[in-house]
Short mmCIF file of C-alpha atoms in Angstrom, two decimals:
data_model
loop_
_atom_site.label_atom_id
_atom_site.label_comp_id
_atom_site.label_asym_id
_atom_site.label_seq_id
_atom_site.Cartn_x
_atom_site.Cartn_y
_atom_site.Cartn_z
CA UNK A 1 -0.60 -0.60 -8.84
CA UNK A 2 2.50 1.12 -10.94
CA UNK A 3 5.18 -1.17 -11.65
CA UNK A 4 8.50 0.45 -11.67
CA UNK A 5 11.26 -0.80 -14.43
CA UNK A 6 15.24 -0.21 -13.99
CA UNK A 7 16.89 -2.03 -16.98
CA UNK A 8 20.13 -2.34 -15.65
CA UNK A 9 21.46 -5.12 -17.77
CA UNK A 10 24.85 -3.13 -19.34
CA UNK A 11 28.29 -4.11 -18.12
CA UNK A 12 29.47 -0.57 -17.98
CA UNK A 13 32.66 -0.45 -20.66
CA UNK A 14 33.32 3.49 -19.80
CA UNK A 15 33.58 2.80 -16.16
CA UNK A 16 36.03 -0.72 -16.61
CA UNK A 17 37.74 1.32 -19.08
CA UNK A 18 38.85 3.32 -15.98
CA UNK A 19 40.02 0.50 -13.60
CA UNK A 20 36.50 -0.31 -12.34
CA UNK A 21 35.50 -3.20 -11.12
CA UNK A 22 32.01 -4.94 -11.25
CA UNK A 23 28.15 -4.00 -12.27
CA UNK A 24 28.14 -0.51 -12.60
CA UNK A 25 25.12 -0.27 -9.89
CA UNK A 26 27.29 -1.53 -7.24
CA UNK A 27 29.73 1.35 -7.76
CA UNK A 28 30.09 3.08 -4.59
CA UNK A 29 29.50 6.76 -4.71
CA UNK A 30 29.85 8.87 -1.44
CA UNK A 31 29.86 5.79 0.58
CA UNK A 32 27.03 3.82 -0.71
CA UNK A 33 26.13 1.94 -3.97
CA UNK A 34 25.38 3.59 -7.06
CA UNK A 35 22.03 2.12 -7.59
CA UNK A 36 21.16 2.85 -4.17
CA UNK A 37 21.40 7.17 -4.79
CA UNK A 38 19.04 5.90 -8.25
CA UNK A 39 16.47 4.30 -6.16
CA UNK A 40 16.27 7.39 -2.92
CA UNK A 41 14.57 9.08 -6.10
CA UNK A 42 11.56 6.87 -5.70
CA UNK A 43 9.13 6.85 -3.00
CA UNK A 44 6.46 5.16 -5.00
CA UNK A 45 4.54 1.98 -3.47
CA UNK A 46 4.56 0.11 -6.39
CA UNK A 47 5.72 -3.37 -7.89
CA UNK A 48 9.67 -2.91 -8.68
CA UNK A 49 11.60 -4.92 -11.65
CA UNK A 50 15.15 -4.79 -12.07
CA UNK A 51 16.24 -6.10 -15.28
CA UNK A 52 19.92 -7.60 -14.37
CA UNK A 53 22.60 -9.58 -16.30
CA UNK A 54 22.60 -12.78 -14.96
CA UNK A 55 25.96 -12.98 -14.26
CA UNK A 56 25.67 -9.81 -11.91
CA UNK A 57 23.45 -11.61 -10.01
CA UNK A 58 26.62 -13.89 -8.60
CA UNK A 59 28.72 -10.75 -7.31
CA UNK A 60 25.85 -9.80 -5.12
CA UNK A 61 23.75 -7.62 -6.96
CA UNK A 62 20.93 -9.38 -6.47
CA UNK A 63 20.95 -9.16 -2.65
CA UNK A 64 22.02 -5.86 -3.03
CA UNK A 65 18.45 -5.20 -4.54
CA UNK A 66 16.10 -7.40 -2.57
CA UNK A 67 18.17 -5.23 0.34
CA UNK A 68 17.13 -1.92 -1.28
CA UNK A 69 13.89 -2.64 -2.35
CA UNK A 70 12.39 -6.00 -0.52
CA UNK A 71 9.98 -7.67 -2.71
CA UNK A 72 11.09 -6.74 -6.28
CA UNK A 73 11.12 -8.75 -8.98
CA UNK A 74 14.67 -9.66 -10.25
CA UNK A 75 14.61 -10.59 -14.27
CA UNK A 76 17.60 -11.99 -15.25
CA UNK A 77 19.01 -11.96 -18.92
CA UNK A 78 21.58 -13.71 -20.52
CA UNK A 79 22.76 -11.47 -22.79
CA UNK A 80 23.33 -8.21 -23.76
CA UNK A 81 20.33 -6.34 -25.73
CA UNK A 82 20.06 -3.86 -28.28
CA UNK A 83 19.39 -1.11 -26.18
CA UNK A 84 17.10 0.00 -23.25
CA UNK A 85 13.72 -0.72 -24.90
CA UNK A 86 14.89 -4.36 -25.78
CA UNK A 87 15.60 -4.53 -22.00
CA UNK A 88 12.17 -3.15 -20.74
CA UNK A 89 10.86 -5.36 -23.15
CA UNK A 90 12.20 -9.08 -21.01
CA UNK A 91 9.82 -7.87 -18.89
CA UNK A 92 6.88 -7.85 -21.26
CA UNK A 93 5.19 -10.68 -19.01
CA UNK A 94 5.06 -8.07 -16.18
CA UNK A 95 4.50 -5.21 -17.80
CA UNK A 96 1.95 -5.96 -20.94
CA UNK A 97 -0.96 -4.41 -18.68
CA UNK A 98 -3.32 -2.09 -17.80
CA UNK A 99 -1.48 -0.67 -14.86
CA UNK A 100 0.54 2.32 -14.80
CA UNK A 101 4.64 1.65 -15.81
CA UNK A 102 7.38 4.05 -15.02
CA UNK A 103 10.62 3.26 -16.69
CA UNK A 104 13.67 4.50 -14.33
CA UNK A 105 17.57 4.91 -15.25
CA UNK A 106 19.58 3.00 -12.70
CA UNK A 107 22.23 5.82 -12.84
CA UNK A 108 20.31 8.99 -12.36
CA UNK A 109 19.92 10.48 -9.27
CA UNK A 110 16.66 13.45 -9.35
CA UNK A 111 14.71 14.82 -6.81
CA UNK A 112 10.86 15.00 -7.08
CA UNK A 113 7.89 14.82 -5.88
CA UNK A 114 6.98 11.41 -7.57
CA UNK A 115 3.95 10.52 -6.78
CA UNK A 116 2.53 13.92 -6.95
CA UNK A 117 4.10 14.10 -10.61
CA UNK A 118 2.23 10.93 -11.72
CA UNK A 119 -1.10 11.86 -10.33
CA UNK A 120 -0.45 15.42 -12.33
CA UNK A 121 -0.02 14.18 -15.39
CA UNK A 122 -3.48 11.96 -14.62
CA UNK A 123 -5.40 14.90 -13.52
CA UNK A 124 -3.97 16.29 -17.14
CA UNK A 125 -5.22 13.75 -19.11
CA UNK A 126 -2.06 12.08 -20.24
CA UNK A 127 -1.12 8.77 -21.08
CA UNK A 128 2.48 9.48 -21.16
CA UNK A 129 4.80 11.66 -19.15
CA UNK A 130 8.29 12.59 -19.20
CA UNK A 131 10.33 14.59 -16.96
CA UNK A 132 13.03 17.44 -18.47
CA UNK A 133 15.87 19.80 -18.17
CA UNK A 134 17.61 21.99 -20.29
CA UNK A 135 20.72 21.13 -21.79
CA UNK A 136 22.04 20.57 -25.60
CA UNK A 137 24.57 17.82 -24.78
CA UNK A 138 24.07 15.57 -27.76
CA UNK A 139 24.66 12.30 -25.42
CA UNK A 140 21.50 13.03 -24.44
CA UNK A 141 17.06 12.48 -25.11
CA UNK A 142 15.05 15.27 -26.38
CA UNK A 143 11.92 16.62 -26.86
CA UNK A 144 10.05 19.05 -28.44
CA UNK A 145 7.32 20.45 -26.76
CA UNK A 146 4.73 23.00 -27.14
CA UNK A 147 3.39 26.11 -24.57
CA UNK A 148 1.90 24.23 -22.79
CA UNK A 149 3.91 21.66 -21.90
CA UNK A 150 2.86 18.66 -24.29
CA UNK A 151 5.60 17.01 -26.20
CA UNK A 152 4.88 17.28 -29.84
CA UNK A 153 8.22 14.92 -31.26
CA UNK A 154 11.26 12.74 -29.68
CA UNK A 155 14.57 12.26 -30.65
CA UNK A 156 17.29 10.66 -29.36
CA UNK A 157 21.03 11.62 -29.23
CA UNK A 158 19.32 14.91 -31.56
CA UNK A 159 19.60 18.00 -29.54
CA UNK A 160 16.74 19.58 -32.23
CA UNK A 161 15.79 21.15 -28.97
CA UNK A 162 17.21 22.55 -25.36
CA UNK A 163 14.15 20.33 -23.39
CA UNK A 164 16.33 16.79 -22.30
CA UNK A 165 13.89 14.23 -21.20
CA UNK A 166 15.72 12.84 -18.21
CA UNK A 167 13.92 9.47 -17.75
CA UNK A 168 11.98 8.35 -15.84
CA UNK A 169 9.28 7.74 -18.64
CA UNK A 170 5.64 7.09 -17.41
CA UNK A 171 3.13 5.57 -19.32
CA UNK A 172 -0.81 5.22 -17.92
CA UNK A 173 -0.79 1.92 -19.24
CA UNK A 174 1.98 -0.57 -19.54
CA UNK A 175 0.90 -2.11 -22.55
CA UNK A 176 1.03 1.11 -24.67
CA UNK A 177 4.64 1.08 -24.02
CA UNK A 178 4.99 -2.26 -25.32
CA UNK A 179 2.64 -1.88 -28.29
CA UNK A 180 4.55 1.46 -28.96
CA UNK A 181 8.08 -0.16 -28.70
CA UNK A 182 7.27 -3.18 -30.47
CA UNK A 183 5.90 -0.75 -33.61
CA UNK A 184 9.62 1.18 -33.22
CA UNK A 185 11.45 -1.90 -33.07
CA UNK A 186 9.59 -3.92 -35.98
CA UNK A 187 10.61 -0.38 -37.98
CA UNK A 188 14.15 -0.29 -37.13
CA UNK A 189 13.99 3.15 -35.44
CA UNK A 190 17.34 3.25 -34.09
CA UNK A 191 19.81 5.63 -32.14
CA UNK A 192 23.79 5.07 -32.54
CA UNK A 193 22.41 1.53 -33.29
CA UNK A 194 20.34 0.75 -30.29
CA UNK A 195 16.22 1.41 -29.37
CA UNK A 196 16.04 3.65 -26.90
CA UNK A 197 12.95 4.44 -24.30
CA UNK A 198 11.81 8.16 -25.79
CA UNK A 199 11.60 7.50 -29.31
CA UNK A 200 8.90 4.99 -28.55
CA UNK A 201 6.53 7.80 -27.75
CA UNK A 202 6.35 8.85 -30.77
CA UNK A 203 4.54 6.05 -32.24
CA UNK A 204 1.90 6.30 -28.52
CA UNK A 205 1.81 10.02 -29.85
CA UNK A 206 0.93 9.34 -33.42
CA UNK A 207 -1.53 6.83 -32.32
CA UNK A 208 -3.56 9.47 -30.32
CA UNK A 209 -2.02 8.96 -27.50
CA UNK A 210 -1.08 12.87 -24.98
CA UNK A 211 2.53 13.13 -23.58
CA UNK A 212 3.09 15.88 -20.85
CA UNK A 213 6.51 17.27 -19.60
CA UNK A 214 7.50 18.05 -15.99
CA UNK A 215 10.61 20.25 -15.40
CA UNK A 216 13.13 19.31 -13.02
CA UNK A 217 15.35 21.19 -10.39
CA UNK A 218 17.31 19.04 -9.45
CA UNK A 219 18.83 16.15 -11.80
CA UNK A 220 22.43 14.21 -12.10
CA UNK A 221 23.63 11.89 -14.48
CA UNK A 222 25.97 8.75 -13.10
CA UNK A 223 25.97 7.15 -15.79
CA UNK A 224 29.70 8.04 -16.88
CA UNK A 225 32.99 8.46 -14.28
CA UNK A 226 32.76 12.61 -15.61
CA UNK A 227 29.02 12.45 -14.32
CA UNK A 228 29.51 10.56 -11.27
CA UNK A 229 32.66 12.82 -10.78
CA UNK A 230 30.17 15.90 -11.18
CA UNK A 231 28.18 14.41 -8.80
CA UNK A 232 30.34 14.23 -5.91
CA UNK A 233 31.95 17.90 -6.21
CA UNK A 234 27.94 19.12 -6.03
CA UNK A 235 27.48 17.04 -2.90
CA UNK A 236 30.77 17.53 -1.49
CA UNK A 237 32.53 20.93 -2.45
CA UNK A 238 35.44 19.01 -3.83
CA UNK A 239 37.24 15.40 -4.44
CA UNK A 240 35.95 13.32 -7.74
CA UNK A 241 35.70 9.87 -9.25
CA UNK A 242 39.10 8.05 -7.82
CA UNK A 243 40.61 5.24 -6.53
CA UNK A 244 39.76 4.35 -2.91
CA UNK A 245 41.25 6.39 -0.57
CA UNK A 246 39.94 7.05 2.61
CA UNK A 247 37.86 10.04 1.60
CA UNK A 248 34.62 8.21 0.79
CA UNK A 249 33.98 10.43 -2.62
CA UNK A 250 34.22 6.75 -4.53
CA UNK A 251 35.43 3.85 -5.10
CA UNK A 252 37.22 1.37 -7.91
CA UNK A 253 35.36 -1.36 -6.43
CA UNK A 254 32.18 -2.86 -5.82
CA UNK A 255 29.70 -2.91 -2.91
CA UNK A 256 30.43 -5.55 -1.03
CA UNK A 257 28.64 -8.76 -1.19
CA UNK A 258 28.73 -9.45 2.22
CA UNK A 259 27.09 -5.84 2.98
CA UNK A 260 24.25 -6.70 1.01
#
C-alpha cells in the first residue's frame, strides 16, 4: 500500500490577487478543475489524502475530491501552516508507517510512468526518490546530485544547482519522512520562512538513508496565473490565464459545486 499526500491547504493570495475566486484547486484550467490536471498525473492504486482548509470544504471542494478520487481521505485543518511539511505533517496519524508515501503538489501537472518510477527507485535500493528538471528559477527546489543519479544535498529556493526537484517526493517508508521532518522542524531549517518537503531529505540522507533522481520530460507548474498561463499556450497554441470568456483556456471562477 503507498499512500499518496496532496497538501493543499493554501488560500492562493497570487491567484485572488488577480480577481480569482475560490480554492485554488477548483480553478478551472482548459475546461476542468485545476486539481483535476494534478491528479491525471497519478495512476497509482494507493490510499489518497488531501490535506484541505476546512473552510474549502463548504464551496465544494470536498465533493470535488471524493468525485476525482472515490475513497480518499479528506483531512481538514483549521488554519494555515508554516509551510508544506507542517501540512504533510496533520496527517502524521496516516502516514507515521511502514508503507511507502509519495508527497504530490496539487498544482503540477507531469507526465510519467509512476508506478514504474517507484518500483525503479526500489529495484535501486533507495529509500527516497525525487523527480527533476533543469531550470535555475530561484522560486524553485534543488538538488545536487552526483553521476549517477543520487542526490548528495537539498536546498530550497537555492538554485546551487540546474537539477529542480519537481515534487512528487517518495519515501520507502512513511515514517522516515516524518522522523526526517520533525528533526528539520525541531532545528528551524527554514525557506523564505516556511519548511518545505526537500530539505527534509537531507536529514533521511545524513542518517544513512539513499535518495535517487528521475528526470522528467514533461513537467508544468500551476501553481501561479504566469504558470497556469504557460500551461494553456503549450496545450493550446494560444489564449492564457483570463477572465471567462467563451474560449475555455480558464476561468476567474471556481468549479462548480453542483458539478462535483
Amino acid at each position: 500500500m503507498i499512500n499518496v499526500v496532496f497538501p493543499m491547504a493554501g488560500r492562493g493570495q497570487r491567484f485572488a490577487q488577480q480577481g480569482f475566486h475560490g480554492p485554488k484547486p477548483m480553478i478551472e484550467v482548459l475546461g476542468k478543475p485545476l486539481i483535476e490536471h494534478a491528479l491525471d498525473g497519478y495512476t497509482l492504486e494507493g490510499r489518497y489524502i488531501f490535506v484541505v482548509l476546512r473552510e474549502h470544504l463548504a464551496l465544494g471542494l470536498g465533493s470535488l475530491l471524493a468525485r476525482l478520487r472515490p475513497g480518499a481521505t479528506i483531512v481538514p485543518i483549521d488554519e494555515l501552516t508554516e509551510g508544506p511539511v507542517c501540512t504533510v505533517l496533520k496527517a502524521k496519524s496516516e502516514i507515521d508507517t511502514d508503507d511507502e508515501l509519495l508527497i504530490a503538489d496539487c498544482d503540477s501537472v507531469l507526465v510519467w510512468p509512476d508506478r514504474w518510477v517507484l518500483d525503479w527507485f526500489k529495484r535501486r535500493g533507495a529509500t527516497g526518490g525525487v523527480t527533476t528538471r533543469i531550470t535555475t528559477d530561484p522560486a524553485c527546489s534543488f538538488a545536487a546530485l552526483d553521476e549517477h543519479g543520487w542526490v548528495l544535498e537539498t536546498r530550497e529556493k537555492d538554485p546551487f544547482t540546474m537539477f529542480s526537484t519537481t515534487g512528487p517526493y517518495w519515501w520507502r517508508r512513511g515514517r522516515d519522512f516524518v522522523e526526517a521532518a520533525e528533526r528539520m522542524i525541531a532545528a528551524d531549517r527554514r525557506a523564505n520562512g516556511e519548511f518545505y518537503v526537500n530539505p527534509a531529505y537531507n536529514d533521511h540522507i545524513a542518517g544513512g538513508g539513499r535518495v535517487l533522481a528521475y528526470p522528467l520530460a514533461e513537467f508544468w507548474s500551476l501553481g501561479t496565473p504566469e504558470g497556469v498561463t504557460a500551461f494553456v499556450r503549450e496545450r493550446r497554441g494560444a489564449g492564457g490565464l483570463s477572465p471567462a470568456s467563451g474560449d475555455g483556456s480558464a476561468s476567474r471562477r471556481v468549479a462548480s459545486p453542483a458539478r462535483t
